Structures are given as structure tokens and as C-alpha cells.
PDB file of C-alpha atoms in Angstrom:
ATOM      1  CA  UNK A   1      51.274 100.695  64.804  1.00  0.00           C
ATOM      2  CA  UNK A   2      49.623  98.302  62.347  1.00  0.00           C
ATOM      3  CA  UNK A   3      49.978 100.754  59.442  1.00  0.00           C
ATOM      4  CA  UNK A   4      53.660 101.225  60.300  1.00  0.00           C
ATOM      5  CA  UNK A   5      54.159  97.458  60.319  1.00  0.00           C
ATOM      6  CA  UNK A   6      52.427  97.080  56.935  1.00  0.00           C
ATOM      7  CA  UNK A   7      54.535  99.934  55.467  1.00  0.00           C
ATOM      8  CA  UNK A   8      57.717  98.225  56.665  1.00  0.00           C
ATOM      9  CA  UNK A   9      56.565  94.915  55.195  1.00  0.00           C
ATOM     10  CA  UNK A  10      55.868  96.562  51.821  1.00  0.00           C
ATOM     11  CA  UNK A  11      59.351  98.121  51.831  1.00  0.00           C
ATOM     12  CA  UNK A  12      60.911  94.799  52.843  1.00  0.00           C
ATOM     13  CA  UNK A  13      59.233  92.845  50.051  1.00  0.00           C
ATOM     14  CA  UNK A  14      60.318  95.474  47.555  1.00  0.00           C
ATOM     15  CA  UNK A  15      63.811  96.518  48.651  1.00  0.00           C
ATOM     16  CA  UNK A  16      65.148  93.464  50.515  1.00  0.00           C
ATOM     17  CA  UNK A  17      63.328  90.384  49.234  1.00  0.00           C
ATOM     18  CA  UNK A  18      63.111  91.885  45.700  1.00  0.00           C
ATOM     19  CA  UNK A  19      59.739  90.281  45.092  1.00  0.00           C
ATOM     20  CA  UNK A  20      58.289  93.361  43.418  1.00  0.00           C
ATOM     21  CA  UNK A  21      59.161  96.767  42.079  1.00  0.00           C
ATOM     22  CA  UNK A  22      57.030  99.077  44.203  1.00  0.00           C
ATOM     23  CA  UNK A  23      55.929 102.388  42.659  1.00  0.00           C
ATOM     24  CA  UNK A  24      53.527 103.645  45.347  1.00  0.00           C
ATOM     25  CA  UNK A  25      51.483 102.611  48.333  1.00  0.00           C
ATOM     26  CA  UNK A  26      48.905 104.186  50.590  1.00  0.00           C
ATOM     27  CA  UNK A  27      47.736 102.552  53.793  1.00  0.00           C
ATOM     28  CA  UNK A  28      44.361 103.970  54.781  1.00  0.00           C
ATOM     29  CA  UNK A  29      42.389 103.094  57.933  1.00  0.00           C
ATOM     30  CA  UNK A  30      40.092 100.757  55.977  1.00  0.00           C
ATOM     31  CA  UNK A  31      42.040  99.754  52.854  1.00  0.00           C
ATOM     32  CA  UNK A  32      45.453  99.663  51.171  1.00  0.00           C
ATOM     33  CA  UNK A  33      46.526 100.724  47.686  1.00  0.00           C
ATOM     34  CA  UNK A  34      49.628  99.237  46.058  1.00  0.00           C
ATOM     35  CA  UNK A  35      51.147 100.069  42.684  1.00  0.00           C
ATOM     36  CA  UNK A  36      53.689  97.391  41.897  1.00  0.00           C
ATOM     37  CA  UNK A  37      55.176  95.141  39.279  1.00  0.00           C
ATOM     38  CA  UNK A  38      56.313  91.680  40.290  1.00  0.00           C
ATOM     39  CA  UNK A  39      59.972  91.058  39.497  1.00  0.00           C
ATOM     40  CA  UNK A  40      60.566  88.448  36.826  1.00  0.00           C
ATOM     41  CA  UNK A  41      62.777  86.424  39.144  1.00  0.00           C
ATOM     42  CA  UNK A  42      59.968  86.146  41.687  1.00  0.00           C
ATOM     43  CA  UNK A  43      58.337  83.434  39.616  1.00  0.00           C
ATOM     44  CA  UNK A  44      54.798  83.641  41.003  1.00  0.00           C
ATOM     45  CA  UNK A  45      51.604  85.324  39.887  1.00  0.00           C
ATOM     46  CA  UNK A  46      50.004  88.430  41.385  1.00  0.00           C
ATOM     47  CA  UNK A  47      47.249  86.348  43.046  1.00  0.00           C
ATOM     48  CA  UNK A  48      49.974  84.184  44.657  1.00  0.00           C
ATOM     49  CA  UNK A  49      51.877  87.275  45.826  1.00  0.00           C
ATOM     50  CA  UNK A  50      48.729  88.853  47.277  1.00  0.00           C
ATOM     51  CA  UNK A  51      47.759  85.634  49.039  1.00  0.00           C
ATOM     52  CA  UNK A  52      51.225  85.274  50.590  1.00  0.00           C
ATOM     53  CA  UNK A  53      51.364  88.967  51.563  1.00  0.00           C
ATOM     54  CA  UNK A  54      47.935  88.888  53.190  1.00  0.00           C
ATOM     55  CA  UNK A  55      48.449  85.522  54.913  1.00  0.00           C
ATOM     56  CA  UNK A  56      51.818  86.436  56.427  1.00  0.00           C
ATOM     57  CA  UNK A  57      50.682  89.861  57.609  1.00  0.00           C
ATOM     58  CA  UNK A  58      47.427  88.515  59.007  1.00  0.00           C
ATOM     59  CA  UNK A  59      49.342  86.015  61.100  1.00  0.00           C
ATOM     60  CA  UNK A  60      51.771  88.610  62.476  1.00  0.00           C
ATOM     61  CA  UNK A  61      49.102  91.263  63.149  1.00  0.00           C
ATOM     62  CA  UNK A  62      46.914  88.658  64.833  1.00  0.00           C
ATOM     63  CA  UNK A  63      49.759  87.578  67.134  1.00  0.00           C
ATOM     64  CA  UNK A  64      51.137  91.037  67.938  1.00  0.00           C
ATOM     65  CA  UNK A  65      48.037  93.218  67.921  1.00  0.00           C
ATOM     66  CA  UNK A  66      45.346  90.564  68.498  1.00  0.00           C
ATOM     67  CA  UNK A  67      43.273  91.781  65.552  1.00  0.00           C
ATOM     68  CA  UNK A  68      41.296  89.432  63.281  1.00  0.00           C
ATOM     69  CA  UNK A  69      40.524  89.538  60.444  1.00  0.00           C
ATOM     70  CA  UNK A  70      42.973  91.958  58.865  1.00  0.00           C
ATOM     71  CA  UNK A  71      42.091  91.633  55.176  1.00  0.00           C
ATOM     72  CA  UNK A  72      39.033  91.034  53.065  1.00  0.00           C
ATOM     73  CA  UNK A  73      39.068  87.817  51.081  1.00  0.00           C
ATOM     74  CA  UNK A  74      39.280  89.592  47.725  1.00  0.00           C
ATOM     75  CA  UNK A  75      41.332  92.348  46.184  1.00  0.00           C
ATOM     76  CA  UNK A  76      40.885  94.481  43.109  1.00  0.00           C
ATOM     77  CA  UNK A  77      43.544  94.726  40.460  1.00  0.00           C
ATOM     78  CA  UNK A  78      43.965  97.122  37.589  1.00  0.00           C
ATOM     79  CA  UNK A  79      46.445  96.354  34.828  1.00  0.00           C
ATOM     80  CA  UNK A  80      48.253  99.511  33.773  1.00  0.00           C
ATOM     81  CA  UNK A  81      48.009 100.066  30.045  1.00  0.00           C
ATOM     82  CA  UNK A  82      50.887 101.486  28.043  1.00  0.00           C
ATOM     83  CA  UNK A  83      49.071 104.766  27.517  1.00  0.00           C
ATOM     84  CA  UNK A  84      48.609 105.307  31.251  1.00  0.00           C
ATOM     85  CA  UNK A  85      51.263 107.163  33.193  1.00  0.00           C
ATOM     86  CA  UNK A  86      52.664 105.287  36.190  1.00  0.00           C
ATOM     87  CA  UNK A  87      53.540 108.552  37.888  1.00  0.00           C
ATOM     88  CA  UNK A  88      49.954 109.813  37.481  1.00  0.00           C
ATOM     89  CA  UNK A  89      48.612 106.606  39.008  1.00  0.00           C
ATOM     90  CA  UNK A  90      51.169 106.795  41.828  1.00  0.00           C
ATOM     91  CA  UNK A  91      50.141 110.379  42.576  1.00  0.00           C
ATOM     92  CA  UNK A  92      46.467 109.391  42.541  1.00  0.00           C
ATOM     93  CA  UNK A  93      47.205 106.629  45.071  1.00  0.00           C
ATOM     94  CA  UNK A  94      49.330 108.874  47.279  1.00  0.00           C
ATOM     95  CA  UNK A  95      46.611 111.543  47.288  1.00  0.00           C
ATOM     96  CA  UNK A  96      43.988 109.206  48.764  1.00  0.00           C
ATOM     97  CA  UNK A  97      44.262 110.753  52.266  1.00  0.00           C
ATOM     98  CA  UNK A  98      43.865 114.224  50.719  1.00  0.00           C
ATOM     99  CA  UNK A  99      40.640 113.195  48.984  1.00  0.00           C
ATOM    100  CA  UNK A 100      39.406 111.773  52.321  1.00  0.00           C
ATOM    101  CA  UNK A 101      40.235 115.088  54.081  1.00  0.00           C
ATOM    102  CA  UNK A 102      42.755 113.461  56.422  1.00  0.00           C
ATOM    103  CA  UNK A 103      45.602 115.795  55.349  1.00  0.00           C
ATOM    104  CA  UNK A 104      45.964 118.747  52.989  1.00  0.00           C
ATOM    105  CA  UNK A 105      48.995 117.305  51.132  1.00  0.00           C
ATOM    106  CA  UNK A 106      49.825 113.624  50.720  1.00  0.00           C
ATOM    107  CA  UNK A 107      53.372 114.170  51.996  1.00  0.00           C
ATOM    108  CA  UNK A 108      51.883 114.937  55.420  1.00  0.00           C
ATOM    109  CA  UNK A 109      50.413 111.436  55.663  1.00  0.00           C
ATOM    110  CA  UNK A 110      53.028 108.991  57.012  1.00  0.00           C
ATOM    111  CA  UNK A 111      51.568 105.942  55.244  1.00  0.00           C
ATOM    112  CA  UNK A 112      51.445 107.330  51.717  1.00  0.00           C
ATOM    113  CA  UNK A 113      54.584 106.896  49.655  1.00  0.00           C
ATOM    114  CA  UNK A 114      55.761 107.248  46.073  1.00  0.00           C
ATOM    115  CA  UNK A 115      58.966 105.371  45.262  1.00  0.00           C
ATOM    116  CA  UNK A 116      60.358 107.958  42.839  1.00  0.00           C
ATOM    117  CA  UNK A 117      63.548 105.967  42.365  1.00  0.00           C
ATOM    118  CA  UNK A 118      61.484 103.116  40.856  1.00  0.00           C
ATOM    119  CA  UNK A 119      60.453 105.087  37.766  1.00  0.00           C
TER     120      UNK A 119
END
């Protein structure tokens, strides 16, 4: 239920609030991967976006599911270089549950998604 909520929140922030252009995400039992680019009109930095995303979701998950804490204090970012392929990175992210032997193909995992229309 928590992973489904987080997936919906990622979609909302991308497709409704237009905060970021989302390329891929994978919600694993112990971590989350996001491949995104903040929209220019958003007007805040990635650290600000991450802080707001984590704070809001922590509050909701705490109230609904009575789970604390939800996130670690830090996060790790990787800036995509021009010579790196976004689709290759998206596929790497989506394949996380395959590498962890949860599923045999990433499409079988309900919390792994590539936003092909974003490329």
C-alpha cells in the first residue's frame, strides 16, 4: 500500500503538478530510484524538491500507515552527462527488481516504471 501511494505521488508531481519531467522510477522495499528533470517553471532546486517530496510523504505515510521514519536523511544524486543515454539509465533503474531476483522482467514489478512518453 505504501509503494502504491508513493507511485501515485510521483505520477502526481510529474503529470498534474508539473514539478518535474519524470523518466523512470522504481520503488523497492528499502529504497527508491527516480530519474527526473525539474521543470524550469518549478523554480526550486533538486535538494528543495527532494526535501518537500520526502517531508510531505513522510507526514502522510505516518498518519495513514503509522510508519516512522519513512526516509533516510540523505539522498544520492547523479547528474546525467550528455554522453549518457537517458533510456539506458531508465532501463537500469527499472531493472532493479530483476537484479534483486524479485521478478524475471521489470514489467512484472508493479512499482517499476519507465515514462516512455517523456523521452
